[in-house]
Amino acid sequence: MFALVCKDGADEVQAQCAGVFDVRVVTAMSELKRLAAQGDLEGVFVDARLGVTSAVQQRLAGTAVYEYTPPFRIADAMRWHEQTRRAAPKTEAPQSVSPPVSPVPEPPPKQEEAAVRSAAPAPLALRRTVSAPVRRRTVPVILLDSPKGGAGRSTLGAHMAYYGALRGKRVAVIDLDTNGDIAQKFGFADAPDVRGWRGQSVEEAVRDGVCLVHESGLHLFPSAQSPEVVLQDPEDAVYLLQLCLEEMDAVLLDMPQGWTPVHQAVLPYTTQVLFVVVPAVDQLARIQEHADKLVFAGLSKADVSPILNKSKKARSDERALEQYLLPFSVRAVVPFDPTIDKRGGINGKRIVRAMKPFWDEAFGFVAPRKRRRFRLFGR
Ligand SMILES: Nc1ncnc2c1ncn2[C@@H]1O[C@H](COP(=O)(O)OP(=O)(O)O)[C@@H](O)[C@H]1O
Ligand SMILES: [Mg+2]
């Protein structure tokens, strides 16, 4: 059986494959992995516009992967299949098979090829499922993300925002999580309700009480904390975000746990995902599933920074989690800081020490370095 991973046009592909390949549409990496583990998978057809081909190859080492740029052509697929079959060793030994023969260009296509591909409908717009955002300048938008609540999104986000604000950046924090109030970490007790607000500027938001201003200068849009609200309205989220992009130097989005419509709405604007995880055995499956979701949303390695938070043993925690975070690699390990609550919400010195290299890059205080691992704490 062949799996088909595509943005759209699955019917068309299946119609062409009828009688030639048994094709099944797959929408999640976990499903692909399950089929591969069951030994049911002869190959995977991947729509190039999704940008997930190398992630699929990485996860399904030993399974042949065929990348196509729509329109799908059955003749090309058959040629690929024939080549793959000839190249495969006679004995069945999926683990020892050399990397799959695939027409996928590695590394990704250079300019001329990209120009040819651009004839396909909006290849890049795909990763972003909402309408294409208009960006006047490049403002860092940091998504504070984690598969599970309590990982430390708000804590790390609050520290980061404070760090930037103290160094002169105009930083906005938009709280999109209705569970847990990031405003409290800055000492604001009563959060105003931002629902449906449609003012014209951050200044107006401050005047209307929708935006709180901390003594450090950072601007904070609290989430709707009313008990009947389970999820912030994605349109409200995008409205506030667009407003901040006009006026601020950096925007942090404190996300709800898991994967929600709010994520889909703000992803088009996101420049970096802070993927916060805690090293706990019962979280591993969830962490891997979340990594898969980020991959399927089209985010590349450079877009996602996994942070291990509340770590008690940096090296072994990192080693234990590494494989569940693939294809992303750990950017920082933050130690458990037993004193952060005692000192207030934003004074964790160990947090600052561990996160500073990342923040300095994110705020543009230092030039981005080539992908490297940040120094672990305590050394
Ligand atoms: N590095 C850390 N060391 C110790 N406690 C932490 C650390 N990071 C977060 N916490 C604590 O964990 C709890 C949950 O953190 P929070 O940032 O509210 O999580 P989230 O926003 O992901 O739900 C808070 O009580 C916070 O003080
Ligand atoms: Mg929170």
Coordinates of C-alpha atoms and ligand atoms in Angstrom, one line a residue:
M1 CA 0.0 0.0 0.0
F2 CA 1.1 3.6 -0.7
A3 CA 0.3 6.5 1.6
L4 CA -0.6 9.9 0.1
V5 CA 0.3 13.0 2.0
C6 CA -1.1 16.0 0.1
K7 CA -2.6 19.5 0.5
D8 CA -5.5 18.9 -1.8
G9 CA -6.3 17.0 -5.0
A10 CA -6.3 13.6 -3.3
D11 CA -9.2 12.4 -5.4
E12 CA -7.4 13.2 -8.6
V13 CA -4.3 11.3 -7.4
Q14 CA -6.3 8.3 -6.3
A15 CA -8.2 8.3 -9.6
Q16 CA -4.9 8.2 -11.6
C17 CA -3.6 5.5 -9.3
A18 CA -6.6 3.2 -9.6
G19 CA -5.5 -0.3 -10.6
V20 CA -1.8 0.7 -10.4
F21 CA -1.1 1.7 -6.8
D22 CA -3.3 1.1 -3.8
V23 CA -3.3 4.6 -2.3
R24 CA -4.5 5.7 1.0
V25 CA -4.7 9.3 2.2
V26 CA -2.8 10.0 5.4
T27 CA -2.9 13.2 7.4
A28 CA -0.7 12.6 10.4
M29 CA 2.8 11.5 10.8
S30 CA 1.8 9.1 13.6
E31 CA -0.5 7.3 11.1
L32 CA 2.4 7.0 8.6
K33 CA 4.7 5.6 11.3
R34 CA 2.0 3.1 12.3
L35 CA 1.6 1.9 8.8
A36 CA 5.3 1.6 8.3
A37 CA 5.7 -0.3 11.6
Q38 CA 3.0 -2.7 10.5
G39 CA 5.0 -3.3 7.3
D40 CA 2.0 -2.2 5.2
L41 CA 3.7 0.6 3.5
E42 CA 5.4 0.2 0.2
G43 CA 6.0 3.9 -0.3
V44 CA 4.8 7.4 0.4
F45 CA 3.7 10.0 -2.2
V46 CA 4.3 13.5 -0.8
D47 CA 3.0 16.8 -2.2
A48 CA 6.0 19.0 -2.5
R49 CA 4.0 22.1 -1.5
L50 CA 3.7 20.8 2.0
G51 CA 7.4 21.0 2.6
V52 CA 7.4 17.9 4.8
T53 CA 9.3 15.5 2.5
S54 CA 12.6 15.4 4.3
A55 CA 10.7 15.1 7.6
V56 CA 8.8 12.1 6.3
Q57 CA 12.1 10.6 5.0
Q58 CA 13.7 11.1 8.3
R59 CA 10.9 9.5 10.3
L60 CA 10.4 6.6 7.9
A61 CA 14.0 5.6 7.2
G62 CA 13.8 2.7 4.9
T63 CA 10.5 3.6 3.2
A64 CA 10.6 4.9 -0.3
V65 CA 9.4 8.5 -0.6
Y66 CA 8.2 10.1 -3.9
E67 CA 7.9 13.8 -3.9
Y68 CA 5.7 15.3 -6.6
T69 CA 4.8 18.9 -7.5
P70 CA 1.1 19.0 -8.6
P71 CA -0.2 18.0 -11.0
F72 CA 0.5 14.4 -10.0
R73 CA 1.6 12.3 -13.0
I74 CA 1.0 8.6 -12.8
A75 CA 3.7 7.9 -15.5
D76 CA 6.4 9.6 -13.3
A77 CA 5.2 7.8 -10.2
M78 CA 5.4 4.5 -12.0
R79 CA 8.9 5.2 -13.3
W80 CA 10.0 6.1 -9.8
H81 CA 8.5 2.9 -8.4
E82 CA 10.3 0.9 -11.0
Q83 CA 13.6 2.5 -10.1
T84 CA 13.0 2.0 -6.4
R85 CA 12.1 -1.6 -6.9
R86 CA 15.3 -2.3 -8.9
A87 CA 17.4 -0.4 -6.4
A88 CA 16.0 -2.3 -3.4
P89 CA 17.9 -5.3 -2.1
K90 CA 16.3 -8.7 -2.7
T91 CA 16.0 -9.7 1.0
E92 CA 13.5 -7.9 3.1
A93 CA 15.5 -5.9 5.6
P94 CA 13.8 -2.5 6.0
Q95 CA 16.2 -1.3 8.7
S96 CA 19.4 -2.0 6.7
V97 CA 18.2 -0.5 3.4
S98 CA 20.2 2.4 2.2
P99 CA 18.4 5.7 2.0
P100 CA 15.3 5.5 -0.3
V101 CA 15.8 6.2 -3.9
S102 CA 13.8 9.3 -4.5
P103 CA 13.6 12.1 -7.0
V104 CA 13.6 14.5 -4.1
P105 CA 16.3 17.1 -4.5
E106 CA 18.4 17.3 -1.4
P107 CA 19.2 20.0 -0.4
P108 CA 16.0 21.8 -1.4
P109 CA 15.8 23.3 -4.9
K110 CA 17.9 26.3 -5.8
Q111 CA 16.4 29.4 -7.3
E112 CA 15.8 28.4 -10.9
E113 CA 14.0 25.3 -9.8
A114 CA 12.0 27.2 -7.2
A115 CA 10.9 29.6 -10.0
V116 CA 9.6 26.7 -12.1
R117 CA 7.8 25.3 -9.0
S118 CA 6.2 28.6 -8.3
A119 CA 3.8 27.9 -11.2
A120 CA 2.1 25.5 -8.8
P121 CA -0.6 27.2 -6.8
A122 CA 0.8 29.1 -3.8
P123 CA 3.3 26.6 -2.6
L124 CA 4.5 28.6 0.3
A125 CA 1.2 29.8 1.4
L126 CA 0.3 26.3 2.3
R127 CA 2.1 26.1 5.7
R128 CA -0.1 29.0 6.7
T129 CA -3.7 28.1 6.5
V130 CA -5.3 31.5 7.0
S131 CA -5.2 34.4 4.6
A132 CA -1.8 35.6 3.6
P133 CA -0.6 38.1 6.2
V134 CA 0.8 41.5 5.1
R135 CA 4.0 42.3 6.9
R136 CA 5.5 45.7 6.7
R137 CA 8.7 44.7 8.4
T138 CA 10.1 41.7 10.1
V139 CA 9.0 41.7 13.7
P140 CA 9.9 38.7 15.7
V141 CA 6.7 36.9 16.7
I142 CA 7.4 34.2 19.2
L143 CA 4.8 31.5 19.8
L144 CA 5.0 30.1 23.3
D145 CA 3.8 26.7 22.6
S146 CA 3.6 23.3 24.4
P147 CA 1.6 20.1 24.1
K148 CA 0.6 20.3 27.7
G149 CA -0.3 23.0 30.3
G150 CA 2.1 23.7 33.1
A151 CA 5.2 23.3 31.0
G152 CA 6.3 26.9 31.6
R153 CA 5.2 28.7 28.5
S154 CA 4.0 31.7 30.5
T155 CA 6.9 31.6 32.8
L156 CA 9.6 31.6 30.0
G157 CA 7.5 34.0 28.0
A158 CA 7.2 36.5 30.8
H159 CA 10.9 36.4 31.5
M160 CA 11.7 36.8 27.8
A161 CA 9.3 39.8 27.4
Y162 CA 10.7 41.4 30.5
Y163 CA 14.3 40.9 29.4
G164 CA 13.6 42.6 26.0
A165 CA 11.6 45.4 27.5
L166 CA 14.3 46.2 30.1
R167 CA 16.8 46.5 27.2
G168 CA 14.7 49.1 25.3
K169 CA 12.6 46.9 23.0
R170 CA 8.9 47.6 22.6
V171 CA 7.6 44.2 23.5
A172 CA 3.9 43.1 23.4
V173 CA 2.6 40.0 25.1
I174 CA -0.7 38.7 23.8
D175 CA -2.2 36.1 26.2
L176 CA -4.2 33.7 24.1
D177 CA -4.5 31.1 26.8
T178 CA -7.7 31.2 28.8
N179 CA -6.2 28.8 31.4
G180 CA -3.6 30.6 33.5
D181 CA -3.1 34.3 33.3
I182 CA 0.3 35.6 32.3
A183 CA -0.7 39.1 33.5
Q184 CA -0.4 37.8 37.1
K185 CA 3.3 37.2 36.6
F186 CA 3.6 41.0 36.1
G187 CA 1.5 41.7 39.2
F188 CA -1.8 42.5 37.4
A189 CA -4.6 41.1 39.3
D190 CA -7.7 42.0 37.3
A191 CA -7.4 41.3 33.6
P192 CA -9.8 43.3 31.4
D193 CA -11.8 41.5 28.7
V194 CA -10.4 42.0 25.3
R195 CA -13.2 40.1 23.4
G196 CA -14.4 41.8 20.3
W197 CA -12.3 44.9 20.8
R198 CA -11.5 46.6 17.5
G199 CA -9.6 49.8 18.2
Q200 CA -7.1 51.4 15.9
S201 CA -3.9 51.5 17.8
V202 CA -2.0 50.2 20.8
E203 CA -2.4 53.6 22.4
E204 CA -6.1 53.3 22.1
A205 CA -6.0 49.9 23.6
V206 CA -4.1 51.3 26.6
R207 CA -6.7 54.1 26.9
D208 CA -9.6 51.6 26.7
G209 CA -7.9 49.4 29.4
V210 CA -7.6 46.5 26.9
C211 CA -3.8 46.7 27.1
L212 CA -1.9 46.8 30.4
V213 CA 1.5 48.6 30.6
H214 CA 4.1 47.2 32.9
E215 CA 6.6 49.4 34.6
S216 CA 9.3 47.9 32.3
G217 CA 7.3 49.3 29.4
L218 CA 6.1 46.0 28.1
H219 CA 2.5 45.9 26.8
L220 CA 0.3 43.1 27.7
F221 CA -3.1 42.1 26.2
P222 CA -4.7 39.7 28.7
S223 CA -6.8 36.8 27.6
A224 CA -10.5 36.6 28.2
Q225 CA -10.7 35.0 31.7
S226 CA -14.4 34.6 31.8
P227 CA -15.5 31.1 32.8
E228 CA -17.6 30.6 29.8
V229 CA -14.7 31.2 27.4
V230 CA -12.8 28.0 26.6
L231 CA -10.8 29.3 23.7
Q232 CA -9.9 32.8 22.6
D233 CA -11.6 33.9 19.4
P234 CA -9.0 33.4 16.6
E235 CA -10.2 36.6 14.9
D236 CA -9.6 38.6 18.1
A237 CA -6.1 37.0 18.3
V238 CA -5.2 38.0 14.8
Y239 CA -6.6 41.5 15.2
L240 CA -4.5 42.2 18.2
L241 CA -1.5 40.6 16.6
Q242 CA -1.8 42.7 13.5
L243 CA -2.1 45.8 15.6
C244 CA 1.1 45.0 17.5
L245 CA 3.0 44.2 14.4
E246 CA 2.5 47.8 13.3
E247 CA 3.9 49.3 16.4
M248 CA 6.1 46.9 18.4
D249 CA 9.6 45.5 18.1
A250 CA 8.6 42.0 19.2
V251 CA 5.4 40.1 20.0
L252 CA 5.0 37.1 22.2
L253 CA 2.0 34.9 21.9
D254 CA 1.1 32.9 25.0
M255 CA -0.7 29.9 23.5
P256 CA -3.2 27.5 24.8
Q257 CA -1.9 24.0 25.4
G258 CA -2.1 21.5 22.5
W259 CA -3.1 22.4 19.0
T260 CA -6.0 24.7 18.5
P261 CA -7.7 26.9 15.9
V262 CA -5.9 29.8 17.5
H263 CA -2.6 28.2 16.5
Q264 CA -3.8 27.9 12.9
A265 CA -4.8 31.5 12.9
V266 CA -1.5 33.0 14.2
L267 CA 1.0 30.6 12.6
P268 CA 1.2 32.7 9.4
Y269 CA 2.7 35.5 11.5
T270 CA 5.0 33.4 13.6
T271 CA 8.7 33.7 13.2
Q272 CA 9.8 31.3 15.9
V273 CA 8.0 28.6 17.9
L274 CA 9.3 28.2 21.5
F275 CA 8.4 24.5 21.9
V276 CA 8.4 24.2 25.7
V277 CA 8.5 20.7 27.1
V278 CA 9.2 19.2 30.5
P279 CA 11.2 16.0 30.7
A280 CA 8.7 13.5 32.0
V281 CA 8.1 10.0 30.8
D282 CA 4.4 10.4 30.6
Q283 CA 4.7 13.3 28.2
L284 CA 6.9 11.6 25.6
A285 CA 4.1 10.5 23.2
R286 CA 2.4 13.9 23.5
I287 CA 5.7 15.6 22.7
Q288 CA 6.3 13.5 19.7
E289 CA 2.8 14.1 18.4
H290 CA 3.2 17.8 18.9
A291 CA 6.4 17.8 17.0
D292 CA 4.7 16.0 14.2
K293 CA 1.9 18.6 14.1
L294 CA 4.5 21.4 13.8
V295 CA 6.1 19.5 10.9
F296 CA 2.8 19.0 9.2
A297 CA 2.0 22.7 9.6
G298 CA 5.1 23.2 7.4
L299 CA 7.5 24.5 10.1
S300 CA 11.1 23.8 9.4
K301 CA 14.0 23.1 11.8
A302 CA 14.9 26.7 11.9
D303 CA 11.4 27.8 12.9
V304 CA 11.1 25.7 16.0
S305 CA 13.2 25.9 19.2
P306 CA 12.5 23.1 21.7
I307 CA 13.3 24.2 25.2
L308 CA 13.5 21.6 28.0
N309 CA 12.1 23.3 31.1
K310 CA 12.3 22.3 34.8
S311 CA 15.2 20.0 34.0
K312 CA 17.0 18.4 37.0
K313 CA 19.6 16.6 34.9
A314 CA 20.4 18.5 31.8
R315 CA 22.4 16.0 29.9
S316 CA 20.3 12.9 30.5
D317 CA 17.1 14.8 30.1
E318 CA 18.2 16.1 26.7
R319 CA 19.4 12.7 25.6
A320 CA 16.1 11.1 26.7
L321 CA 14.0 13.7 24.8
E322 CA 16.0 14.2 21.7
Q323 CA 14.4 11.5 19.6
Y324 CA 10.9 12.6 20.5
L325 CA 11.5 16.1 19.3
L326 CA 12.8 15.2 15.9
P327 CA 13.3 16.8 13.4
F328 CA 13.8 19.7 15.8
S329 CA 16.8 19.9 18.1
V330 CA 17.0 21.2 21.6
R331 CA 17.9 24.9 21.8
A332 CA 18.2 25.3 25.6
V333 CA 17.8 23.4 28.8
V334 CA 16.3 25.4 31.6
P335 CA 16.9 24.0 35.1
F336 CA 14.2 23.6 37.7
D337 CA 14.3 26.9 39.6
P338 CA 12.6 26.3 43.0
T339 CA 12.7 29.9 44.0
I340 CA 11.0 31.5 41.0
D341 CA 7.6 31.8 42.7
K342 CA 9.1 33.1 45.9
R343 CA 10.8 35.9 44.0
G344 CA 7.7 36.8 42.0
G345 CA 6.9 35.7 38.5
I346 CA 9.8 37.2 36.5
N347 CA 12.9 36.9 38.5
G348 CA 14.2 33.4 37.9
K349 CA 17.9 33.9 37.6
R350 CA 18.6 30.4 36.4
I351 CA 16.0 30.9 33.7
V352 CA 17.7 34.1 32.5
R353 CA 21.1 32.3 32.5
A354 CA 19.8 29.4 30.4
M355 CA 17.7 31.4 28.0
K356 CA 19.8 34.5 27.5
P357 CA 21.6 33.3 24.3
F358 CA 18.3 32.5 22.7
W359 CA 16.7 35.8 23.7
D360 CA 19.7 37.8 22.5
E361 CA 19.3 36.3 19.1
A362 CA 15.5 36.6 19.0
F363 CA 15.6 40.3 19.9
G364 CA 18.5 41.0 17.6
F365 CA 20.9 41.9 20.3
V366 CA 23.4 39.6 18.7
A367 CA 23.7 38.3 15.2
P368 CA 22.1 34.9 14.7
R369 CA 24.7 32.2 14.8
K370 CA 24.8 29.1 12.8
R371 CA 22.7 26.4 14.4
R372 CA 24.5 25.5 17.5
R373 CA 23.6 24.1 20.8
F374 CA 23.4 26.7 23.6
R375 CA 25.6 26.1 26.6
L376 CA 24.0 24.0 29.2
F377 CA 23.5 25.6 32.6
G378 CA 25.9 25.1 35.4
R379 CA 29.0 25.0 33.1
Ligands
LIG1 N1 12.1 26.5 35.4 C1 11.1 26.4 36.3 N2 11.5 26.0 37.6 C2 10.5 25.9 38.5 N3 9.2 26.1 38.3 C3 8.8 26.5 37.1 C4 9.7 26.6 36.0 N4 9.0 27.0 34.9 C5 7.8 27.1 35.3 N5 7.6 26.8 36.6 C6 6.4 26.8 37.4 O1 5.5 25.8 36.8 C7 4.1 26.3 36.9 C8 3.5 26.4 35.5 O2 4.2 27.3 34.7 P1 3.5 28.2 33.6 O3 4.5 29.1 33.0 O4 2.2 28.8 34.2 O5 3.0 27.0 32.6 P2 2.1 27.1 31.3 O6 2.0 28.6 30.9 O7 2.9 26.3 30.3 O8 0.8 26.5 31.6 C9 4.2 27.7 37.6 O9 3.9 27.5 38.9 C10 5.6 28.1 37.4 O10 6.1 28.9 38.4
MG2 MG 0.3 29.7 30.8

